[in-house]
JSON list of C-alpha atoms in Angstrom, two decimals:
[
{"chain": "U", "resi": 11, "resn": "GLN", "atom": "CA", "xyz": [-20.94, 61.58, 23.92]},
{"chain": "U", "resi": 12, "resn": "ASN", "atom": "CA", "xyz": [-22.17, 59.99, 20.72]},
{"chain": "U", "resi": 13, "resn": "ALA", "atom": "CA", "xyz": [-18.22, 59.22, 19.65]},
{"chain": "U", "resi": 14, "resn": "PRO", "atom": "CA", "xyz": [-17.05, 57.20, 23.25]},
{"chain": "U", "resi": 15, "resn": "GLN", "atom": "CA", "xyz": [-20.39, 55.59, 23.57]},
{"chain": "U", "resi": 16, "resn": "SER", "atom": "CA", "xyz": [-19.72, 54.50, 19.89]},
{"chain": "U", "resi": 17, "resn": "LYS", "atom": "CA", "xyz": [-16.37, 53.11, 20.75]},
{"chain": "U", "resi": 18, "resn": "TYR", "atom": "CA", "xyz": [-17.56, 51.10, 24.07]},
{"chain": "U", "resi": 19, "resn": "HIS", "atom": "CA", "xyz": [-20.35, 49.72, 21.70]},
{"chain": "U", "resi": 20, "resn": "ALA", "atom": "CA", "xyz": [-17.92, 48.62, 19.11]},
{"chain": "U", "resi": 21, "resn": "LYS", "atom": "CA", "xyz": [-15.55, 46.89, 21.97]},
{"chain": "U", "resi": 22, "resn": "ALA", "atom": "CA", "xyz": [-18.76, 45.39, 23.53]},
{"chain": "U", "resi": 23, "resn": "LYS", "atom": "CA", "xyz": [-19.45, 43.70, 19.74]},
{"chain": "U", "resi": 24, "resn": "ALA", "atom": "CA", "xyz": [-15.80, 42.72, 19.21]},
{"chain": "U", "resi": 25, "resn": "ILE", "atom": "CA", "xyz": [-15.47, 41.35, 22.98]},
{"chain": "U", "resi": 26, "resn": "TYR", "atom": "CA", "xyz": [-19.14, 39.47, 22.43]},
{"chain": "U", "resi": 27, "resn": "GLU", "atom": "CA", "xyz": [-18.03, 38.12, 18.93]},
{"chain": "U", "resi": 28, "resn": "LYS", "atom": "CA", "xyz": [-14.84, 36.50, 20.39]},
{"chain": "U", "resi": 29, "resn": "VAL", "atom": "CA", "xyz": [-16.29, 34.77, 23.06]},
{"chain": "U", "resi": 30, "resn": "GLU", "atom": "CA", "xyz": [-19.25, 33.44, 20.93]},
{"chain": "U", "resi": 31, "resn": "GLN", "atom": "CA", "xyz": [-16.44, 32.73, 18.39]},
{"chain": "U", "resi": 32, "resn": "ILE", "atom": "CA", "xyz": [-14.59, 30.45, 21.52]},
{"chain": "U", "resi": 33, "resn": "GLU", "atom": "CA", "xyz": [-17.81, 28.64, 22.43]},
{"chain": "U", "resi": 34, "resn": "LEU", "atom": "CA", "xyz": [-17.98, 27.33, 19.32]},
{"chain": "U", "resi": 35, "resn": "LEU", "atom": "CA", "xyz": [-14.54, 26.52, 18.56]},
{"chain": "U", "resi": 36, "resn": "PHE", "atom": "CA", "xyz": [-15.14, 24.16, 22.42]},
{"chain": "U", "resi": 37, "resn": "LYS", "atom": "CA", "xyz": [-18.22, 22.89, 20.75]},
{"chain": "U", "resi": 38, "resn": "SER", "atom": "CA", "xyz": [-16.64, 22.05, 17.49]},
{"chain": "U", "resi": 39, "resn": "ALA", "atom": "CA", "xyz": [-13.66, 20.58, 19.38]},
{"chain": "U", "resi": 40, "resn": "ASP", "atom": "CA", "xyz": [-16.47, 18.54, 21.27]},
{"chain": "U", "resi": 41, "resn": "ASP", "atom": "CA", "xyz": [-18.14, 16.79, 18.63]},
{"chain": "U", "resi": 42, "resn": "ALA", "atom": "CA", "xyz": [-14.80, 15.63, 17.32]},
{"chain": "U", "resi": 43, "resn": "VAL", "atom": "CA", "xyz": [-14.24, 13.93, 20.10]},
{"chain": "U", "resi": 44, "resn": "GLN", "atom": "CA", "xyz": [-17.18, 12.60, 20.27]},
{"chain": "U", "resi": 45, "resn": "ALA", "atom": "CA", "xyz": [-16.98, 11.29, 16.55]},
{"chain": "U", "resi": 46, "resn": "ALA", "atom": "CA", "xyz": [-13.29, 9.93, 17.56]},
{"chain": "U", "resi": 47, "resn": "ASP", "atom": "CA", "xyz": [-12.09, 12.73, 14.91]},
{"chain": "U", "resi": 48, "resn": "TYR", "atom": "CA", "xyz": [-8.85, 14.21, 17.25]},
{"chain": "U", "resi": 49, "resn": "LYS", "atom": "CA", "xyz": [-7.34, 16.08, 14.61]},
{"chain": "U", "resi": 50, "resn": "LYS", "atom": "CA", "xyz": [-10.74, 17.72, 14.14]},
{"chain": "U", "resi": 51, "resn": "ALA", "atom": "CA", "xyz": [-10.32, 18.63, 17.95]},
{"chain": "U", "resi": 52, "resn": "MET", "atom": "CA", "xyz": [-7.18, 19.66, 17.71]},
{"chain": "U", "resi": 53, "resn": "GLN", "atom": "CA", "xyz": [-7.65, 22.04, 14.86]},
{"chain": "U", "resi": 54, "resn": "ALA", "atom": "CA", "xyz": [-10.54, 23.50, 17.14]},
{"chain": "U", "resi": 55, "resn": "TYR", "atom": "CA", "xyz": [-8.54, 23.52, 20.35]},
{"chain": "U", "resi": 56, "resn": "GLN", "atom": "CA", "xyz": [-5.59, 25.47, 18.59]},
{"chain": "U", "resi": 57, "resn": "GLY", "atom": "CA", "xyz": [-8.00, 27.78, 16.87]},
{"chain": "U", "resi": 58, "resn": "VAL", "atom": "CA", "xyz": [-8.96, 28.75, 20.82]},
{"chain": "U", "resi": 59, "resn": "LEU", "atom": "CA", "xyz": [-5.53, 29.32, 21.61]},
{"chain": "U", "resi": 60, "resn": "ALA", "atom": "CA", "xyz": [-5.38, 31.72, 18.56]},
{"chain": "U", "resi": 61, "resn": "THR", "atom": "CA", "xyz": [-7.51, 34.04, 20.54]},
{"chain": "U", "resi": 62, "resn": "ASP", "atom": "CA", "xyz": [-6.81, 33.26, 23.78]},
{"chain": "U", "resi": 63, "resn": "ALA", "atom": "CA", "xyz": [-3.52, 31.96, 23.95]},
{"chain": "U", "resi": 64, "resn": "LYS", "atom": "CA", "xyz": [-3.68, 30.91, 28.22]},
{"chain": "U", "resi": 65, "resn": "SER", "atom": "CA", "xyz": [-7.51, 29.32, 27.57]},
{"chain": "U", "resi": 66, "resn": "PRO", "atom": "CA", "xyz": [-6.33, 26.42, 30.81]},
{"chain": "U", "resi": 67, "resn": "LYS", "atom": "CA", "xyz": [-9.95, 24.68, 29.08]},
{"chain": "U", "resi": 68, "resn": "ALA", "atom": "CA", "xyz": [-8.15, 24.80, 25.41]},
{"chain": "U", "resi": 69, "resn": "VAL", "atom": "CA", "xyz": [-4.85, 24.20, 26.68]},
{"chain": "U", "resi": 70, "resn": "GLU", "atom": "CA", "xyz": [-5.69, 21.09, 28.26]},
{"chain": "U", "resi": 71, "resn": "GLY", "atom": "CA", "xyz": [-8.14, 19.58, 25.94]},
{"chain": "U", "resi": 72, "resn": "LEU", "atom": "CA", "xyz": [-5.48, 19.76, 22.97]},
{"chain": "U", "resi": 73, "resn": "LYS", "atom": "CA", "xyz": [-2.80, 18.51, 25.18]},
{"chain": "U", "resi": 74, "resn": "ALA", "atom": "CA", "xyz": [-5.92, 15.82, 25.91]},
{"chain": "U", "resi": 75, "resn": "VAL", "atom": "CA", "xyz": [-6.87, 14.89, 22.00]},
{"chain": "U", "resi": 76, "resn": "SER", "atom": "CA", "xyz": [-2.97, 14.90, 20.64]},
{"chain": "U", "resi": 77, "resn": "ALA", "atom": "CA", "xyz": [-2.52, 11.92, 22.99]},
{"chain": "U", "resi": 78, "resn": "LYS", "atom": "CA", "xyz": [-5.37, 10.49, 21.37]},
{"chain": "U", "resi": 79, "resn": "TYR", "atom": "CA", "xyz": [-4.63, 11.29, 18.00]},
{"chain": "U", "resi": 80, "resn": "LYS", "atom": "CA", "xyz": [-1.35, 10.17, 18.52]},
{"chain": "U", "resi": 81, "resn": "ASP", "atom": "CA", "xyz": [-2.43, 6.85, 19.65]},
{"chain": "U", "resi": 82, "resn": "ALA", "atom": "CA", "xyz": [-5.13, 6.06, 17.18]},
{"chain": "U", "resi": 83, "resn": "GLN", "atom": "CA", "xyz": [-2.45, 6.80, 14.54]},
{"chain": "U", "resi": 84, "resn": "LEU", "atom": "CA", "xyz": [0.58, 5.09, 15.97]},
{"chain": "U", "resi": 85, "resn": "GLU", "atom": "CA", "xyz": [-2.32, 2.10, 16.08]},
{"chain": "U", "resi": 86, "resn": "ALA", "atom": "CA", "xyz": [-3.46, 2.73, 12.67]},
{"chain": "U", "resi": 87, "resn": "GLY", "atom": "CA", "xyz": [0.40, 2.49, 11.39]},
{"chain": "U", "resi": 88, "resn": "LYS", "atom": "CA", "xyz": [1.26, -0.43, 12.93]},
{"chain": "U", "resi": 89, "resn": "ALA", "atom": "CA", "xyz": [-1.80, -2.20, 11.79]},
{"chain": "U", "resi": 90, "resn": "SER", "atom": "CA", "xyz": [-1.03, -0.96, 7.91]},
{"chain": "U", "resi": 91, "resn": "VAL", "atom": "CA", "xyz": [2.46, -2.50, 8.97]},
{"chain": "U", "resi": 92, "resn": "GLU", "atom": "CA", "xyz": [1.91, -5.93, 10.27]},
{"chain": "U", "resi": 93, "resn": "LYS", "atom": "CA", "xyz": [-0.57, -6.29, 7.03]},
{"chain": "U", "resi": 94, "resn": "GLY", "atom": "CA", "xyz": [2.44, -5.96, 4.87]},
{"chain": "U", "resi": 95, "resn": "GLU", "atom": "CA", "xyz": [0.98, -2.52, 3.90]},
{"chain": "U", "resi": 96, "resn": "TYR", "atom": "CA", "xyz": [4.44, -0.50, 4.57]},
{"chain": "U", "resi": 97, "resn": "GLU", "atom": "CA", "xyz": [3.58, 2.71, 2.12]},
{"chain": "U", "resi": 98, "resn": "GLU", "atom": "CA", "xyz": [0.12, 3.10, 4.04]},
{"chain": "U", "resi": 99, "resn": "GLY", "atom": "CA", "xyz": [1.79, 2.83, 7.30]},
{"chain": "U", "resi": 100, "resn": "ILE", "atom": "CA", "xyz": [5.25, 5.06, 6.53]},
{"chain": "U", "resi": 101, "resn": "GLU", "atom": "CA", "xyz": [2.41, 7.70, 5.52]},
{"chain": "U", "resi": 102, "resn": "ILE", "atom": "CA", "xyz": [0.17, 7.80, 8.23]},
{"chain": "U", "resi": 103, "resn": "TYR", "atom": "CA", "xyz": [3.57, 8.13, 10.30]},
{"chain": "U", "resi": 104, "resn": "LYS", "atom": "CA", "xyz": [4.36, 11.31, 8.50]},
{"chain": "U", "resi": 105, "resn": "GLU", "atom": "CA", "xyz": [1.42, 12.97, 8.78]},
{"chain": "U", "resi": 106, "resn": "LEU", "atom": "CA", "xyz": [1.44, 11.96, 12.26]},
{"chain": "U", "resi": 107, "resn": "ILE", "atom": "CA", "xyz": [5.06, 13.56, 12.39]},
{"chain": "U", "resi": 108, "resn": "SER", "atom": "CA", "xyz": [3.55, 16.67, 10.59]},
{"chain": "U", "resi": 109, "resn": "VAL", "atom": "CA", "xyz": [0.79, 17.30, 12.93]},
{"chain": "U", "resi": 110, "resn": "ILE", "atom": "CA", "xyz": [2.87, 16.40, 15.85]},
{"chain": "U", "resi": 111, "resn": "PRO", "atom": "CA", "xyz": [6.60, 17.47, 14.82]},
{"chain": "U", "resi": 112, "resn": "ASN", "atom": "CA", "xyz": [9.52, 16.43, 17.03]},
{"chain": "U", "resi": 113, "resn": "ASP", "atom": "CA", "xyz": [7.68, 13.39, 18.88]},
{"chain": "U", "resi": 114, "resn": "ALA", "atom": "CA", "xyz": [10.41, 10.51, 19.38]},
{"chain": "U", "resi": 115, "resn": "GLU", "atom": "CA", "xyz": [8.63, 7.55, 19.73]},
{"chain": "U", "resi": 116, "resn": "VAL", "atom": "CA", "xyz": [6.80, 8.66, 16.13]},
{"chain": "U", "resi": 117, "resn": "SER", "atom": "CA", "xyz": [10.09, 9.19, 14.90]},
{"chain": "U", "resi": 118, "resn": "GLN", "atom": "CA", "xyz": [10.91, 6.17, 15.82]},
{"chain": "U", "resi": 119, "resn": "ALA", "atom": "CA", "xyz": [8.03, 4.35, 14.51]},
{"chain": "U", "resi": 120, "resn": "LEU", "atom": "CA", "xyz": [8.64, 6.20, 11.07]},
{"chain": "U", "resi": 121, "resn": "ARG", "atom": "CA", "xyz": [12.79, 5.21, 11.18]},
{"chain": "U", "resi": 122, "resn": "ASN", "atom": "CA", "xyz": [11.92, 1.28, 12.12]},
{"chain": "U", "resi": 123, "resn": "ALA", "atom": "CA", "xyz": [8.93, 1.37, 9.41]},
{"chain": "U", "resi": 124, "resn": "GLU", "atom": "CA", "xyz": [10.92, 3.01, 6.48]},
{"chain": "U", "resi": 125, "resn": "THR", "atom": "CA", "xyz": [14.44, 1.07, 6.97]},
{"chain": "U", "resi": 126, "resn": "THR", "atom": "CA", "xyz": [11.98, -2.54, 7.54]},
{"chain": "U", "resi": 127, "resn": "PHE", "atom": "CA", "xyz": [9.96, -1.44, 4.52]},
{"chain": "U", "resi": 128, "resn": "SER", "atom": "CA", "xyz": [13.49, -1.35, 2.44]},
{"chain": "U", "resi": 129, "resn": "SER", "atom": "CA", "xyz": [14.79, -4.71, 3.28]},
{"chain": "U", "resi": 130, "resn": "LEU", "atom": "CA", "xyz": [11.56, -6.40, 2.10]},
{"chain": "U", "resi": 131, "resn": "LYS", "atom": "CA", "xyz": [12.11, -4.96, -1.05]},
{"chain": "U", "resi": 132, "resn": "GLU", "atom": "CA", "xyz": [15.19, -5.90, -1.28]},
{"chain": "U", "resi": 133, "resn": "ILE", "atom": "CA", "xyz": [14.61, -9.67, -0.19]},
{"chain": "U", "resi": 134, "resn": "GLY", "atom": "CA", "xyz": [11.06, -9.58, -1.96]},
{"chain": "U", "resi": 135, "resn": "ASP", "atom": "CA", "xyz": [12.95, -8.44, -5.47]},
{"chain": "U", "resi": 136, "resn": "ASP", "atom": "CA", "xyz": [15.02, -11.47, -4.80]},
{"chain": "U", "resi": 137, "resn": "ALA", "atom": "CA", "xyz": [12.51, -13.84, -4.57]},
{"chain": "U", "resi": 138, "resn": "ILE", "atom": "CA", "xyz": [10.34, -12.88, -7.20]},
{"chain": "U", "resi": 139, "resn": "THR", "atom": "CA", "xyz": [13.29, -12.77, -9.72]},
{"chain": "U", "resi": 140, "resn": "GLU", "atom": "CA", "xyz": [14.05, -16.70, -8.16]},
{"chain": "U", "resi": 141, "resn": "PHE", "atom": "CA", "xyz": [10.17, -17.22, -8.64]},
{"chain": "U", "resi": 142, "resn": "ARG", "atom": "CA", "xyz": [10.84, -16.10, -12.77]},
{"chain": "U", "resi": 143, "resn": "VAL", "atom": "CA", "xyz": [13.39, -18.75, -12.64]},
{"chain": "U", "resi": 144, "resn": "TYR", "atom": "CA", "xyz": [12.14, -21.56, -11.44]},
{"chain": "U", "resi": 145, "resn": "ILE", "atom": "CA", "xyz": [9.26, -20.93, -14.00]},
{"chain": "U", "resi": 146, "resn": "LYS", "atom": "CA", "xyz": [11.29, -20.77, -17.10]},
{"chain": "U", "resi": 147, "resn": "ALA", "atom": "CA", "xyz": [13.75, -23.29, -15.77]},
{"chain": "U", "resi": 148, "resn": "LYS", "atom": "CA", "xyz": [11.01, -25.74, -15.56]},
{"chain": "U", "resi": 149, "resn": "GLY", "atom": "CA", "xyz": [9.04, -24.60, -18.56]},
{"chain": "U", "resi": 150, "resn": "THR", "atom": "CA", "xyz": [12.11, -25.50, -21.02]},
{"chain": "U", "resi": 151, "resn": "ARG", "atom": "CA", "xyz": [12.60, -28.62, -18.59]},
{"chain": "U", "resi": 152, "resn": "ASN", "atom": "CA", "xyz": [16.09, -27.27, -17.35]},
{"chain": "U", "resi": 153, "resn": "TYR", "atom": "CA", "xyz": [15.56, -28.85, -13.50]},
{"chain": "U", "resi": 154, "resn": "GLU", "atom": "CA", "xyz": [18.45, -28.50, -12.53]},
{"chain": "U", "resi": 155, "resn": "LEU", "atom": "CA", "xyz": [18.26, -24.80, -12.83]},
{"chain": "U", "resi": 156, "resn": "ALA", "atom": "CA", "xyz": [14.50, -24.88, -11.37]},
{"chain": "U", "resi": 157, "resn": "GLU", "atom": "CA", "xyz": [15.63, -26.73, -8.34]},
{"chain": "U", "resi": 158, "resn": "PHE", "atom": "CA", "xyz": [18.61, -24.19, -7.49]},
{"chain": "U", "resi": 159, "resn": "ALA", "atom": "CA", "xyz": [15.87, -21.37, -8.21]},
{"chain": "U", "resi": 160, "resn": "ARG", "atom": "CA", "xyz": [13.35, -23.03, -6.35]},
{"chain": "U", "resi": 161, "resn": "GLY", "atom": "CA", "xyz": [16.17, -23.45, -2.70]},
{"chain": "U", "resi": 162, "resn": "ARG", "atom": "CA", "xyz": [17.13, -19.56, -3.16]},
{"chain": "U", "resi": 163, "resn": "TYR", "atom": "CA", "xyz": [13.20, -18.91, -3.46]},
{"chain": "U", "resi": 164, "resn": "LEU", "atom": "CA", "xyz": [12.61, -20.78, -0.24]},
{"chain": "U", "resi": 165, "resn": "ARG", "atom": "CA", "xyz": [15.45, -19.13, 1.31]},
{"chain": "U", "resi": 166, "resn": "ARG", "atom": "CA", "xyz": [14.18, -15.67, 0.75]},
{"chain": "U", "resi": 167, "resn": "ILE", "atom": "CA", "xyz": [11.16, -16.16, 1.47]},
{"chain": "U", "resi": 168, "resn": "ASN", "atom": "CA", "xyz": [11.69, -17.38, 5.17]},
{"chain": "U", "resi": 169, "resn": "ALA", "atom": "CA", "xyz": [14.32, -14.16, 5.32]},
{"chain": "U", "resi": 170, "resn": "LEU", "atom": "CA", "xyz": [11.16, -12.33, 4.43]},
{"chain": "U", "resi": 171, "resn": "TYR", "atom": "CA", "xyz": [8.66, -14.00, 7.29]},
{"chain": "U", "resi": 172, "resn": "GLU", "atom": "CA", "xyz": [10.95, -12.87, 9.61]},
{"chain": "U", "resi": 173, "resn": "LEU", "atom": "CA", "xyz": [10.29, -9.19, 9.14]},
{"chain": "U", "resi": 174, "resn": "SER", "atom": "CA", "xyz": [6.72, -7.63, 9.94]},
{"chain": "U", "resi": 175, "resn": "GLY", "atom": "CA", "xyz": [4.15, -8.31, 7.58]},
{"chain": "U", "resi": 176, "resn": "GLY", "atom": "CA", "xyz": [6.61, -10.42, 5.37]},
{"chain": "U", "resi": 177, "resn": "ARG", "atom": "CA", "xyz": [4.18, -13.08, 4.59]},
{"chain": "U", "resi": 178, "resn": "ASN", "atom": "CA", "xyz": [1.69, -10.53, 3.68]},
{"chain": "U", "resi": 179, "resn": "TYR", "atom": "CA", "xyz": [3.76, -8.27, 2.10]},
{"chain": "U", "resi": 180, "resn": "LEU", "atom": "CA", "xyz": [4.79, -11.41, -0.41]},
{"chain": "U", "resi": 181, "resn": "SER", "atom": "CA", "xyz": [1.40, -12.48, -0.51]},
{"chain": "U", "resi": 182, "resn": "ALA", "atom": "CA", "xyz": [0.64, -9.15, -2.61]},
{"chain": "U", "resi": 183, "resn": "ARG", "atom": "CA", "xyz": [3.88, -9.02, -4.46]},
{"chain": "U", "resi": 184, "resn": "LEU", "atom": "CA", "xyz": [3.02, -12.62, -5.85]},
{"chain": "U", "resi": 185, "resn": "LYS", "atom": "CA", "xyz": [0.00, -11.83, -6.83]},
{"chain": "U", "resi": 186, "resn": "ALA", "atom": "CA", "xyz": [0.72, -8.80, -8.51]},
{"chain": "U", "resi": 187, "resn": "TYR", "atom": "CA", "xyz": [2.78, -10.87, -10.55]},
{"chain": "U", "resi": 188, "resn": "LEU", "atom": "CA", "xyz": [0.91, -13.56, -11.25]},
{"chain": "U", "resi": 189, "resn": "ALA", "atom": "CA", "xyz": [-2.27, -11.04, -12.45]},
{"chain": "U", "resi": 190, "resn": "GLU", "atom": "CA", "xyz": [0.52, -10.23, -14.54]},
{"chain": "U", "resi": 191, "resn": "VAL", "atom": "CA", "xyz": [0.94, -13.34, -15.86]},
{"chain": "U", "resi": 192, "resn": "GLU", "atom": "CA", "xyz": [-2.53, -14.08, -16.24]},
{"chain": "U", "resi": 193, "resn": "THR", "atom": "CA", "xyz": [-2.76, -11.07, -18.67]},
{"chain": "U", "resi": 194, "resn": "ALA", "atom": "CA", "xyz": [0.00, -11.97, -20.99]},
{"chain": "U", "resi": 195, "resn": "LEU", "atom": "CA", "xyz": [-1.44, -15.74, -20.94]},
{"chain": "U", "resi": 196, "resn": "ASN", "atom": "CA", "xyz": [-4.53, -14.51, -22.06]},
{"chain": "U", "resi": 197, "resn": "ASP", "atom": "CA", "xyz": [-3.35, -12.17, -24.38]},
{"chain": "U", "resi": 198, "resn": "PHE", "atom": "CA", "xyz": [-1.68, -14.14, -26.95]},
{"chain": "U", "resi": 199, "resn": "LEU", "atom": "CA", "xyz": [-4.32, -17.15, -26.57]},
{"chain": "U", "resi": 200, "resn": "ILE", "atom": "CA", "xyz": [-6.66, -14.64, -27.70]},
{"chain": "U", "resi": 201, "resn": "LYS", "atom": "CA", "xyz": [-4.68, -13.97, -30.47]},
{"chain": "U", "resi": 202, "resn": "GLY", "atom": "CA", "xyz": [-4.01, -17.41, -31.51]},
{"chain": "U", "resi": 203, "resn": "LYS", "atom": "CA", "xyz": [-7.62, -18.71, -31.57]},
{"chain": "U", "resi": 204, "resn": "ALA", "atom": "CA", "xyz": [-8.19, -15.47, -33.95]},
{"chain": "U", "resi": 205, "resn": "ALA", "atom": "CA", "xyz": [-5.64, -16.99, -36.05]},
{"chain": "U", "resi": 206, "resn": "GLU", "atom": "CA", "xyz": [-7.44, -20.25, -36.03]},
{"chain": "U", "resi": 207, "resn": "ARG", "atom": "CA", "xyz": [-10.54, -18.65, -37.21]},
{"chain": "U", "resi": 208, "resn": "SER", "atom": "CA", "xyz": [-9.50, -15.89, -39.50]},
{"chain": "U", "resi": 209, "resn": "ASN", "atom": "CA", "xyz": [-11.29, -16.74, -42.81]},
{"chain": "U", "resi": 210, "resn": "SER", "atom": "CA", "xyz": [-8.76, -14.96, -45.32]},
{"chain": "U", "resi": 211, "resn": "TYR", "atom": "CA", "xyz": [-5.40, -15.45, -46.31]},
{"chain": "U", "resi": 212, "resn": "GLU", "atom": "CA", "xyz": [-4.02, -12.13, -45.15]},
{"chain": "U", "resi": 213, "resn": "LYS", "atom": "CA", "xyz": [-6.36, -11.63, -41.90]},
{"chain": "U", "resi": 214, "resn": "ARG", "atom": "CA", "xyz": [-5.03, -15.56, -41.20]},
{"chain": "U", "resi": 215, "resn": "VAL", "atom": "CA", "xyz": [-1.17, -13.74, -42.07]},
{"chain": "U", "resi": 216, "resn": "PHE", "atom": "CA", "xyz": [-1.86, -10.86, -39.77]},
{"chain": "U", "resi": 217, "resn": "ALA", "atom": "CA", "xyz": [-3.87, -12.78, -36.77]},
{"chain": "U", "resi": 218, "resn": "ALA", "atom": "CA", "xyz": [-0.71, -15.30, -36.76]},
{"chain": "U", "resi": 219, "resn": "ASP", "atom": "CA", "xyz": [2.10, -12.62, -36.65]},
{"chain": "U", "resi": 220, "resn": "GLU", "atom": "CA", "xyz": [0.55, -10.79, -34.00]},
{"chain": "U", "resi": 221, "resn": "TYR", "atom": "CA", "xyz": [0.41, -14.25, -32.28]},
{"chain": "U", "resi": 222, "resn": "ASN", "atom": "CA", "xyz": [3.80, -14.93, -32.68]},
{"chain": "U", "resi": 223, "resn": "ARG", "atom": "CA", "xyz": [4.50, -11.64, -31.30]},
{"chain": "U", "resi": 224, "resn": "ALA", "atom": "CA", "xyz": [2.56, -12.18, -28.13]},
{"chain": "U", "resi": 225, "resn": "LEU", "atom": "CA", "xyz": [3.74, -15.47, -27.60]},
{"chain": "U", "resi": 226, "resn": "SER", "atom": "CA", "xyz": [7.85, -14.30, -27.99]},
{"chain": "U", "resi": 227, "resn": "SER", "atom": "CA", "xyz": [7.09, -11.71, -25.68]},
{"chain": "U", "resi": 228, "resn": "PHE", "atom": "CA", "xyz": [5.79, -14.16, -23.47]},
{"chain": "U", "resi": 229, "resn": "ILE", "atom": "CA", "xyz": [8.31, -15.93, -23.77]},
{"chain": "U", "resi": 230, "resn": "GLU", "atom": "CA", "xyz": [10.93, -13.64, -23.25]},
{"chain": "U", "resi": 231, "resn": "SER", "atom": "CA", "xyz": [9.29, -12.32, -19.91]},
{"chain": "U", "resi": 232, "resn": "TYR", "atom": "CA", "xyz": [7.80, -15.38, -18.27]},
{"chain": "U", "resi": 233, "resn": "GLY", "atom": "CA", "xyz": [8.97, -18.64, -19.82]},
{"chain": "U", "resi": 234, "resn": "ARG", "atom": "CA", "xyz": [7.25, -21.48, -22.39]},
{"chain": "U", "resi": 235, "resn": "PRO", "atom": "CA", "xyz": [3.28, -21.15, -21.55]},
{"chain": "U", "resi": 236, "resn": "GLU", "atom": "CA", "xyz": [3.06, -24.82, -20.84]},
{"chain": "U", "resi": 237, "resn": "ALA", "atom": "CA", "xyz": [4.71, -24.09, -17.40]},
{"chain": "U", "resi": 238, "resn": "TRP", "atom": "CA", "xyz": [2.29, -21.85, -17.12]},
{"chain": "U", "resi": 239, "resn": "ILE", "atom": "CA", "xyz": [-1.14, -24.61, -17.78]},
{"chain": "U", "resi": 240, "resn": "GLY", "atom": "CA", "xyz": [-0.30, -27.43, -15.47]},
{"chain": "U", "resi": 241, "resn": "GLU", "atom": "CA", "xyz": [-2.15, -28.18, -12.77]},
{"chain": "U", "resi": 242, "resn": "ASP", "atom": "CA", "xyz": [-0.33, -26.37, -9.61]},
{"chain": "U", "resi": 243, "resn": "VAL", "atom": "CA", "xyz": [0.40, -23.43, -12.06]},
{"chain": "U", "resi": 244, "resn": "THR", "atom": "CA", "xyz": [-3.87, -23.24, -12.66]},
{"chain": "U", "resi": 245, "resn": "ARG", "atom": "CA", "xyz": [-4.04, -22.73, -8.88]},
{"chain": "U", "resi": 246, "resn": "LEU", "atom": "CA", "xyz": [-1.93, -19.84, -8.67]},
{"chain": "U", "resi": 247, "resn": "LEU", "atom": "CA", "xyz": [-3.21, -18.14, -11.47]},
{"chain": "U", "resi": 248, "resn": "LYS", "atom": "CA", "xyz": [-6.31, -18.34, -9.55]},
{"chain": "U", "resi": 249, "resn": "LYS", "atom": "CA", "xyz": [-4.78, -16.91, -6.37]},
{"chain": "U", "resi": 250, "resn": "LYS", "atom": "CA", "xyz": [-5.80, -20.53, -4.41]},
{"chain": "U", "resi": 251, "resn": "ILE", "atom": "CA", "xyz": [-2.22, -20.70, -2.97]},
{"chain": "U", "resi": 252, "resn": "VAL", "atom": "CA", "xyz": [0.32, -17.93, -3.10]},
{"chain": "U", "resi": 253, "resn": "ASP", "atom": "CA", "xyz": [3.29, -18.51, -1.32]},
{"chain": "U", "resi": 254, "resn": "GLN", "atom": "CA", "xyz": [3.57, -21.78, 0.10]},
{"chain": "U", "resi": 255, "resn": "TRP", "atom": "CA", "xyz": [3.04, -23.64, -3.54]},
{"chain": "U", "resi": 256, "resn": "MET", "atom": "CA", "xyz": [6.89, -24.91, -3.43]}
]
């Protein structure tokens, strides 16, 4: 008699624990929905379905939060893209596809973002190249080349502006480039001051050599430093203007 009774108690305990686990998962799903954490809610409903595959409440709940999660992530991806932050937007779409695979709308959003980002990078690279040519030509007083590069630059940025997030993308690229220039400019200026302050012949020779290397490196990459010390370019380095400077 004890063996069947023990078996009954074990079975009853298992059923109780299963029901308790499902209730906890439903509560977790409800809490996640209240916090707008739809991915966590999806995981909770999936946990219920792993235990009770035919639970109508879990099936409907999963369907509802999946739709909310999809909408929220699509909106987040779109917002990133419109700000020119394509890499972030693409990652959002990829994560969404990993959670909701084979969704035509999400797949299309990802393809569109990747295609546009590829175009932005290509045109953006060309724009930065023309920007560099303009500055170097202006610094060497090659005004004909400078004007030619300026025209090409303007055509590139007009093409960028036709793409979603293009203006913001160019702004970020130029800010990164200008920060790079500013670092290099400060480097050789500091080394120039060090050469002036050296109080011994050996130190002056060493400091002058360091200065000349820094200056040569700067000219090779960015053109004559005089081109970066004028009023217009100083405003650039302070990032008060970025893409409208020409």
